[in-house]
Structures are given as C-alpha cells and as structure tokens.
Coordinates of N, CA and C in Angstrom, one line a residue:
X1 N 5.8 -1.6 17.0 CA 6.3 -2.7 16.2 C 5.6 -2.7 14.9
X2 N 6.2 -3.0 14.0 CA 5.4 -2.8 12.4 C 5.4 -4.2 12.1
X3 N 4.1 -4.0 11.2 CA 3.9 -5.4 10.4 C 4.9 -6.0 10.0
X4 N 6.1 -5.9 9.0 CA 6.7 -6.7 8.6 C 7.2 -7.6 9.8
X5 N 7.9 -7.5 11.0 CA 8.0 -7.8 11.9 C 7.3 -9.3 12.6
X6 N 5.8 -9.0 12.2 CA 5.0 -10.3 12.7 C 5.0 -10.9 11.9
X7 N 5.0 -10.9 10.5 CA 4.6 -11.6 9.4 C 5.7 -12.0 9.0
X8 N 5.5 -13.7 8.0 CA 6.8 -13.7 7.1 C 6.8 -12.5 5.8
X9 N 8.4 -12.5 5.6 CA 8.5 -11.4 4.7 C 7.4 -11.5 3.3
X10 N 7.6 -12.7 2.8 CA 6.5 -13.3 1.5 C 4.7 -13.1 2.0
X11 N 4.5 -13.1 3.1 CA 3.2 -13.1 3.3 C 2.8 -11.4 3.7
X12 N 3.9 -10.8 4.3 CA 3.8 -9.3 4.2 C 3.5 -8.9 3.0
X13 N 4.2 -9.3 2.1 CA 4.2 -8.7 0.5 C 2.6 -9.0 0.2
X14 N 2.6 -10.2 0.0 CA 1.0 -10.9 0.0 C 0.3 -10.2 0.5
X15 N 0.2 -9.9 1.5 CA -1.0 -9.2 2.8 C -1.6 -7.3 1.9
X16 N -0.2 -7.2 1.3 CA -0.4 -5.5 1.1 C -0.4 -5.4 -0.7
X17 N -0.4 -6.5 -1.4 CA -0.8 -6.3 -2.7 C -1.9 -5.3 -2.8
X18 N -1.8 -4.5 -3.8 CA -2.2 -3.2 -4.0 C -2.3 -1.7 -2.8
X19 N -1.0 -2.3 -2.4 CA -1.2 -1.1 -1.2 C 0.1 -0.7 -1.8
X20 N 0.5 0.9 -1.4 CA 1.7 1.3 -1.2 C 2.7 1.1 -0.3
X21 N 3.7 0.9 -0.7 CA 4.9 0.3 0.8 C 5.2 1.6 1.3
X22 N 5.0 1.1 2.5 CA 5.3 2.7 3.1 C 6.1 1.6 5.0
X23 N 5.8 0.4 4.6 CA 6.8 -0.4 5.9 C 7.9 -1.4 5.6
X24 N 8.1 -1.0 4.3 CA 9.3 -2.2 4.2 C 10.5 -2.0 5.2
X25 N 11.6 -3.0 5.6 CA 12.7 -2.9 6.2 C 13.5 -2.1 5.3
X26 N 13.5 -1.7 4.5 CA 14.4 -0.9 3.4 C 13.7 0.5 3.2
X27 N 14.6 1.2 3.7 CA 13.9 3.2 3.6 C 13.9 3.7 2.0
X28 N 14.8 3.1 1.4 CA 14.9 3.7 0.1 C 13.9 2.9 -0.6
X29 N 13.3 1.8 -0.6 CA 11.9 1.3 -0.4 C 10.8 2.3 -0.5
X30 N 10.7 2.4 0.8 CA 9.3 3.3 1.3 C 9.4 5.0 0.7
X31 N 10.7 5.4 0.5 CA 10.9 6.7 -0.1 C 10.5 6.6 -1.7
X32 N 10.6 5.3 -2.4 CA 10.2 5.0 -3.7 C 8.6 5.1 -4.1
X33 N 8.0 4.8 -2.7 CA 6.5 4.3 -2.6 C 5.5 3.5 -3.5
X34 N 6.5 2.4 -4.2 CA 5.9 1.5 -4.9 C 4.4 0.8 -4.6
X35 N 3.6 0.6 -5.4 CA 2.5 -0.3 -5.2 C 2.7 -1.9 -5.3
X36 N 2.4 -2.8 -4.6 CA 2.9 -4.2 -4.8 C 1.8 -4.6 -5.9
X37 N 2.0 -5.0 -7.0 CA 1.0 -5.2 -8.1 C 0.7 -7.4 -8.1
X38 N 2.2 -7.9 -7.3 CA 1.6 -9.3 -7.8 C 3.6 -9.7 -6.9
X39 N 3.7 -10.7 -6.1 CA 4.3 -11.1 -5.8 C 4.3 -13.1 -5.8
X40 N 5.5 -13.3 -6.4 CA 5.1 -14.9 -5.7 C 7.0 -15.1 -5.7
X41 N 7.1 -16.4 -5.1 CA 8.8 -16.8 -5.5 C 9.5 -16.7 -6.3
X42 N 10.6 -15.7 -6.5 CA 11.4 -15.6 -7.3 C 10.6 -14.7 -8.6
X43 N 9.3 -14.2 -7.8 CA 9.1 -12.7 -9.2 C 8.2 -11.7 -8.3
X44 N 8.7 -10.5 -8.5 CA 7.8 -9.5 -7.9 C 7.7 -8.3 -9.2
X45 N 6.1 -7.7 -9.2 CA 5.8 -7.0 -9.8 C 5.6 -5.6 -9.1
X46 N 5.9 -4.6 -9.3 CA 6.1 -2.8 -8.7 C 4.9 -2.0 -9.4
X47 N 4.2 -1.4 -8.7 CA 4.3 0.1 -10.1 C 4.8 1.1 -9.0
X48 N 5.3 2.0 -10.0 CA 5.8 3.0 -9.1 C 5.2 4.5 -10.0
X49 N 4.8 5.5 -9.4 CA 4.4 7.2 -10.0 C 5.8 7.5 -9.5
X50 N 5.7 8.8 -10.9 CA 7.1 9.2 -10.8 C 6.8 10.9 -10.4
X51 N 7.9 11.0 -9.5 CA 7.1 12.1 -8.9 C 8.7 13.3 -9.3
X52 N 8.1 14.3 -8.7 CA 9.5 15.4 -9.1 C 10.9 15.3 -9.1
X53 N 10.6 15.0 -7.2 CA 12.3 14.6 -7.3 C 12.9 13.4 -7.4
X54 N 11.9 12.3 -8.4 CA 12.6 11.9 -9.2 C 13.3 12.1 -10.4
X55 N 13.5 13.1 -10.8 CA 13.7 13.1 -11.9 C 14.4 14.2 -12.4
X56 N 15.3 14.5 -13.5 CA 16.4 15.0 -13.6 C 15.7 16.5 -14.6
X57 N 16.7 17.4 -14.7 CA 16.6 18.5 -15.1 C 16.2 19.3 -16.7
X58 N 16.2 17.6 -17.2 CA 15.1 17.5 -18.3 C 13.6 17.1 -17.8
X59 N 13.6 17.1 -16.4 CA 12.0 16.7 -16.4 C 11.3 14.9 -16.8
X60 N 12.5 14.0 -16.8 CA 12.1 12.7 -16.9 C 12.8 12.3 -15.8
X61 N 13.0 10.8 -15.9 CA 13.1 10.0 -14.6 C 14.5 9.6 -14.7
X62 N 15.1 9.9 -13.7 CA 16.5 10.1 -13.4 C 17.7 8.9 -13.8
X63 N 18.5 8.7 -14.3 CA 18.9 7.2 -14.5 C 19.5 6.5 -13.3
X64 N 19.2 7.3 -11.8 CA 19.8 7.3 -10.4 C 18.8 6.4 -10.2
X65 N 17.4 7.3 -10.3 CA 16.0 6.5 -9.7 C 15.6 5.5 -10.6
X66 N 16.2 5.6 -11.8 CA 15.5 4.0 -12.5 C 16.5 3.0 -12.0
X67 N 18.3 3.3 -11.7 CA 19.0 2.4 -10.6 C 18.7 1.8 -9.5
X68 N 17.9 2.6 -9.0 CA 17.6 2.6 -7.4 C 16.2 1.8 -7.5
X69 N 15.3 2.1 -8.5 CA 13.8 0.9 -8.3 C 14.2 -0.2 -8.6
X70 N 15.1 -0.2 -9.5 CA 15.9 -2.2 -9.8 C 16.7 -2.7 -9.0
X71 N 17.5 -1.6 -8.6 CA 18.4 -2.4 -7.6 C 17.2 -2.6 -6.5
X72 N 16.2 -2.2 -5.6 CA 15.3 -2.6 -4.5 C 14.7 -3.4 -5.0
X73 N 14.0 -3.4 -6.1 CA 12.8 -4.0 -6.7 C 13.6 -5.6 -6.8
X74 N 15.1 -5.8 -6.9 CA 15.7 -7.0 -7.4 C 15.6 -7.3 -5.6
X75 N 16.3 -6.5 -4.3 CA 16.5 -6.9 -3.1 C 14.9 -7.5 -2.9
X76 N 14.6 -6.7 -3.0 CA 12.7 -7.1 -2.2 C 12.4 -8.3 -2.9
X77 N 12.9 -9.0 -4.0 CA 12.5 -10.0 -4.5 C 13.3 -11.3 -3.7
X78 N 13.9 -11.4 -3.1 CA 14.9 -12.2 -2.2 C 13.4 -12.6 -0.8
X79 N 13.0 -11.1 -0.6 CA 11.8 -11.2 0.5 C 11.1 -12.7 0.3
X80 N 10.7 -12.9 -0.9 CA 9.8 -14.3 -1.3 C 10.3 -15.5 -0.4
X81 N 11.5 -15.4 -0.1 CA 12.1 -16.6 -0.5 C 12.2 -17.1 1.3
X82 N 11.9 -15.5 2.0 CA 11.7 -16.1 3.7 C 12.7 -16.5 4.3
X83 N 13.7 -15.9 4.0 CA 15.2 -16.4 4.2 C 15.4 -15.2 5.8
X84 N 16.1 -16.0 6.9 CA 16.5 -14.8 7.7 C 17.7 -14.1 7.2
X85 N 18.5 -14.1 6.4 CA 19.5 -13.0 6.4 C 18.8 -12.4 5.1
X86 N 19.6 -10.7 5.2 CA 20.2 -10.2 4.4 C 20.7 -10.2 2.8
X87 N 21.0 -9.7 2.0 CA 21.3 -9.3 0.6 C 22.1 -8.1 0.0
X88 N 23.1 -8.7 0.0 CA 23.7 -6.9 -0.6 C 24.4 -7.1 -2.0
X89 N 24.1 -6.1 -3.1 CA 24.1 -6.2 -4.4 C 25.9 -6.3 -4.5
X90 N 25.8 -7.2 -5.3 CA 27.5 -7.6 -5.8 C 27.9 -6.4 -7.1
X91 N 26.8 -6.7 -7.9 CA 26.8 -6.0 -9.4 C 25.5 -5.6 -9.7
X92 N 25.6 -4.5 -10.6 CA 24.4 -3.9 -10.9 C 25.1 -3.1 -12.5
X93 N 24.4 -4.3 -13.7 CA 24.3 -3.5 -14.8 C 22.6 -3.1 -15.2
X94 N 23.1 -2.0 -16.1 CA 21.9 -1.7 -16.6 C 21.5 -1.1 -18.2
X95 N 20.9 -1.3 -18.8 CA 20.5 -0.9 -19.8 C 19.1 0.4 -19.9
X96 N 19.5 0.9 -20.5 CA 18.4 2.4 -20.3 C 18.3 2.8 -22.1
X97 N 16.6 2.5 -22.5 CA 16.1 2.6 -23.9 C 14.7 3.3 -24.0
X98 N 14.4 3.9 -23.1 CA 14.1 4.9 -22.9 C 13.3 5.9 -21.9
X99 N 12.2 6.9 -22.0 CA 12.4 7.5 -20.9 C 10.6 7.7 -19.9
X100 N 10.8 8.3 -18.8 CA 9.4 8.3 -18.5 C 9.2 10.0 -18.1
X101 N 8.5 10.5 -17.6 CA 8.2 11.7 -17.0 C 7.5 11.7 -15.8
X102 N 7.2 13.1 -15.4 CA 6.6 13.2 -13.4 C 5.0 12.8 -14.1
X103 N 4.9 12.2 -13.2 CA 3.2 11.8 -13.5 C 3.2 10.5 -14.1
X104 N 4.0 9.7 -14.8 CA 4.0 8.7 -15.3 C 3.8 7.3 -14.3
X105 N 3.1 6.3 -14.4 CA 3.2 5.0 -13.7 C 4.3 4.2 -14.6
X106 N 4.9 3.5 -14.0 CA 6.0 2.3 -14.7 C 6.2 1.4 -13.4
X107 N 5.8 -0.2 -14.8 CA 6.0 -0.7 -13.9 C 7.6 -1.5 -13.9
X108 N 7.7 -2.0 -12.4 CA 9.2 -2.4 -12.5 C 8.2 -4.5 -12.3
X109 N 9.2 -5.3 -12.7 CA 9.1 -7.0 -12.7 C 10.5 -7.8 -12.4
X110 N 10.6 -7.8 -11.9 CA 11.8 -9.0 -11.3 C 11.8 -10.2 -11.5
X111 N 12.3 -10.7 -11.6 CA 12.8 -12.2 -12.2 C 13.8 -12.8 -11.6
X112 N 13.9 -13.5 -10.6 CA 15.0 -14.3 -10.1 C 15.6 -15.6 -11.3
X113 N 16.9 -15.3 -11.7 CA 17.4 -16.1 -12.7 C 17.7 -17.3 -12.3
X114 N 18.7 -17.6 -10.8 CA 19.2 -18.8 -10.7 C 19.6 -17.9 -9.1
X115 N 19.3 -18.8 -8.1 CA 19.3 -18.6 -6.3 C 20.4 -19.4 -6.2
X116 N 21.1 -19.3 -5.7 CA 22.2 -20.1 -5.2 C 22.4 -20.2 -3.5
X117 N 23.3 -21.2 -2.6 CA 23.8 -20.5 -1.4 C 23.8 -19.5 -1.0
X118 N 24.5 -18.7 -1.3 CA 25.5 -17.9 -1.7 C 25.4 -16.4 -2.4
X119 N 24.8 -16.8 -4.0 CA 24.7 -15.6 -4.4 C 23.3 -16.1 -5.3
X120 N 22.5 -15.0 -5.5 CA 21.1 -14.9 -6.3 C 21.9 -14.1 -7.4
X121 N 21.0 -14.3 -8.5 CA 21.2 -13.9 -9.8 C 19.7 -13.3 -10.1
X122 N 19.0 -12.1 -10.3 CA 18.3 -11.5 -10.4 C 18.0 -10.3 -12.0
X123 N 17.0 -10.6 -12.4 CA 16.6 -9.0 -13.4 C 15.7 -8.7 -13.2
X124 N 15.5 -7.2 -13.9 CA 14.4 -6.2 -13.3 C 13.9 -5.7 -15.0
X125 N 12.7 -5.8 -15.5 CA 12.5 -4.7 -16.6 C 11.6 -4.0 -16.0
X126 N 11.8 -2.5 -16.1 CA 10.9 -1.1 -15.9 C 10.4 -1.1 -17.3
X127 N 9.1 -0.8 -17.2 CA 8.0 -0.6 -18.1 C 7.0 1.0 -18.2
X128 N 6.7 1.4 -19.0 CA 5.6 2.2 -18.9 C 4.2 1.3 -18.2
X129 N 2.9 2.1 -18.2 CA 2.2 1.4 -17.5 C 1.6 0.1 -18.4
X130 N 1.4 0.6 -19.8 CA 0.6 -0.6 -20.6 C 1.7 -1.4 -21.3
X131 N 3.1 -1.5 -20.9 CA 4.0 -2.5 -20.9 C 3.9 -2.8 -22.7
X132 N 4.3 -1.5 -23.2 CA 4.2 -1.3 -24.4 C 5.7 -0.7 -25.1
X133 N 6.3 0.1 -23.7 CA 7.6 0.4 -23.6 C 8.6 0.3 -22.7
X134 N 9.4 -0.5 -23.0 CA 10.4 -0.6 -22.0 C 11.7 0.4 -21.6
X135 N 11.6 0.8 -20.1 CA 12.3 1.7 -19.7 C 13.3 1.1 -19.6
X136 N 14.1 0.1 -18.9 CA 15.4 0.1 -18.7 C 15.4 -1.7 -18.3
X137 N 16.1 -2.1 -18.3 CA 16.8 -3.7 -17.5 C 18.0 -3.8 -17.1
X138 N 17.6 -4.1 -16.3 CA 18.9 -4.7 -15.0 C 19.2 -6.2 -14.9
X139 N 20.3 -6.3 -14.2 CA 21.0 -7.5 -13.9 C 21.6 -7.3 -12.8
X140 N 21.7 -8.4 -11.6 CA 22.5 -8.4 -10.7 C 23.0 -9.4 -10.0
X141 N 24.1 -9.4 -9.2 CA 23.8 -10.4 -8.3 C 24.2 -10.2 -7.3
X142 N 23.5 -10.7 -6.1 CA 23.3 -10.2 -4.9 C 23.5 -11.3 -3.5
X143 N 25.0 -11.0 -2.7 CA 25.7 -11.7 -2.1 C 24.8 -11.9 -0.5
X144 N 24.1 -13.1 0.4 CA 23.8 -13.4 1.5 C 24.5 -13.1 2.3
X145 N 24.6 -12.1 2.9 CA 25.4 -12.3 4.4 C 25.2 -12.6 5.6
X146 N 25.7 -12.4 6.5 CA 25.8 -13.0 7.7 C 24.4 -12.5 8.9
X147 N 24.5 -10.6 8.2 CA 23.6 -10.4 9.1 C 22.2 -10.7 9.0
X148 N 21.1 -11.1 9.4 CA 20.2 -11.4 9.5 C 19.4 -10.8 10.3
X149 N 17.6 -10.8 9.4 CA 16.4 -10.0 9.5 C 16.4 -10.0 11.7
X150 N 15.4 -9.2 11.6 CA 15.1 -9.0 13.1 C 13.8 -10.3 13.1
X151 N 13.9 -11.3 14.1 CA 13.4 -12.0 14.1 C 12.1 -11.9 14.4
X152 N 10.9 -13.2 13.7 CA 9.6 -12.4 14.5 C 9.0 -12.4 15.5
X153 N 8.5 -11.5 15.8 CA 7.6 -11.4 16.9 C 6.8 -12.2 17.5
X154 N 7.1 -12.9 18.9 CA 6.1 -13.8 19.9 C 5.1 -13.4 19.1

C-alpha cells in the first residue's frame, strides 16, 4: 500500500515537502520527479531538474515537457483541496518566452484562479531557479468527474 493511500492527499503533499515525488497517483508525476518546494490551498510550488530526455534536439527543454509540468503541476494542485474525485484538463493554453537546458532547476507555481463545482480554473508559471526568468505560463481548466480517488485506508 503507498503513502498517499493513508494520508489526505494535502497532508501527503505536506508530509514530503522537500522530498522528490516518486508516489503520486499520477505516473507522469513521478516520471517528472519534482521536488515539493511549498504547498497550501489552491497554490503549489515544484522544482523540477531537467534532465535529457526532457528535452529536444537543440538540447533545451522540450515545449512537450514544459506542457506536461503545467498541465500536472495545475492537476496536483486540486490535491489541496481533499476532494475524493478526480480532474481532467478541459483546456490547456500556454505561453512559452523562454528557454531552459539538461541540468537546469525551474521552478513550476500554480495558482488556483477561481474553483467552482464543476470546473477549477488554474495557472502555472515555470521559472528558472532564481525566478529571474520566466519559462512559460499556462492556463486551464479542469473538469471534476465522476470517478473518484481510491479511498483511505482503515
């Protein structure tokens, strides 16, 4: 059985600040291997190392994998909120101003805009590590459905 499982999802997050995720319910998550830098309701903070195969055939970070750390980094931010279901992205824009390389830290920050029933409204800005340059920003919004987390553990 894995931690997230006994814990609420917001207090798992809590529990492993400055650890690498390597147990989230999300594989593309743990394949990312973010550091939890600072979580609370409706904002989570990432860093992520960028490693080879992230990154495209100029040797920076792929505009796939800067997709893929916002779109999670926006899901995992719903985790705060302790909800039993589910989240799946409705829309996903993004803005991309500039770039990082293999070896680089950047951090990703989420921002829950407005939570509804229904649908959350979320952004993400990726950063370098001294948050001096901004990699990219996202926007989304991300539809509740029916299915719901595995419940916890006696």
């Amino acid at each position: 059985m894995n931690l997230i499982n006994m814990l609420k999802p917001s207090e798992f997050f809590t529990q492993n600040i400055g650890k690498e995720m390597t147990t989230s319910p999300s594989p593309v998550l743990n394949w990312l291997k973010p550091v939890i830098l600072s979580v609370e309701k409706g904002k989570l903070i990432l860093q992520y190392t960028i490693r080879k195969e992230m990154t495209n055939p100029m040797g920076i970070l792929h505009g796939g994998m800067t997709a893929a750390i916002i779109d999670d980094a926006m899901g995992a931010t719903l985790f705060g909120y302790d909800e039993p279901h589910y989240y799946v992205t409705v829309n996903l824009a993004i803005d991309y101003f500039s770039s990082a390389k293999e070896g680089d830290l950047i951090v990703a920050e989420t921002t829950m805009i407005k939570k509804g029933r229904q649908i959350a409204n979320v952004q993400c800005e990726v950063w370098n590590e001294g948050r001096t340059r901004i990699i990219a920003r996202g926007y989304s919004n991300l539809l509740r459905t029916e299915k719901r987390q595995a419940p916890e553990a006696p």
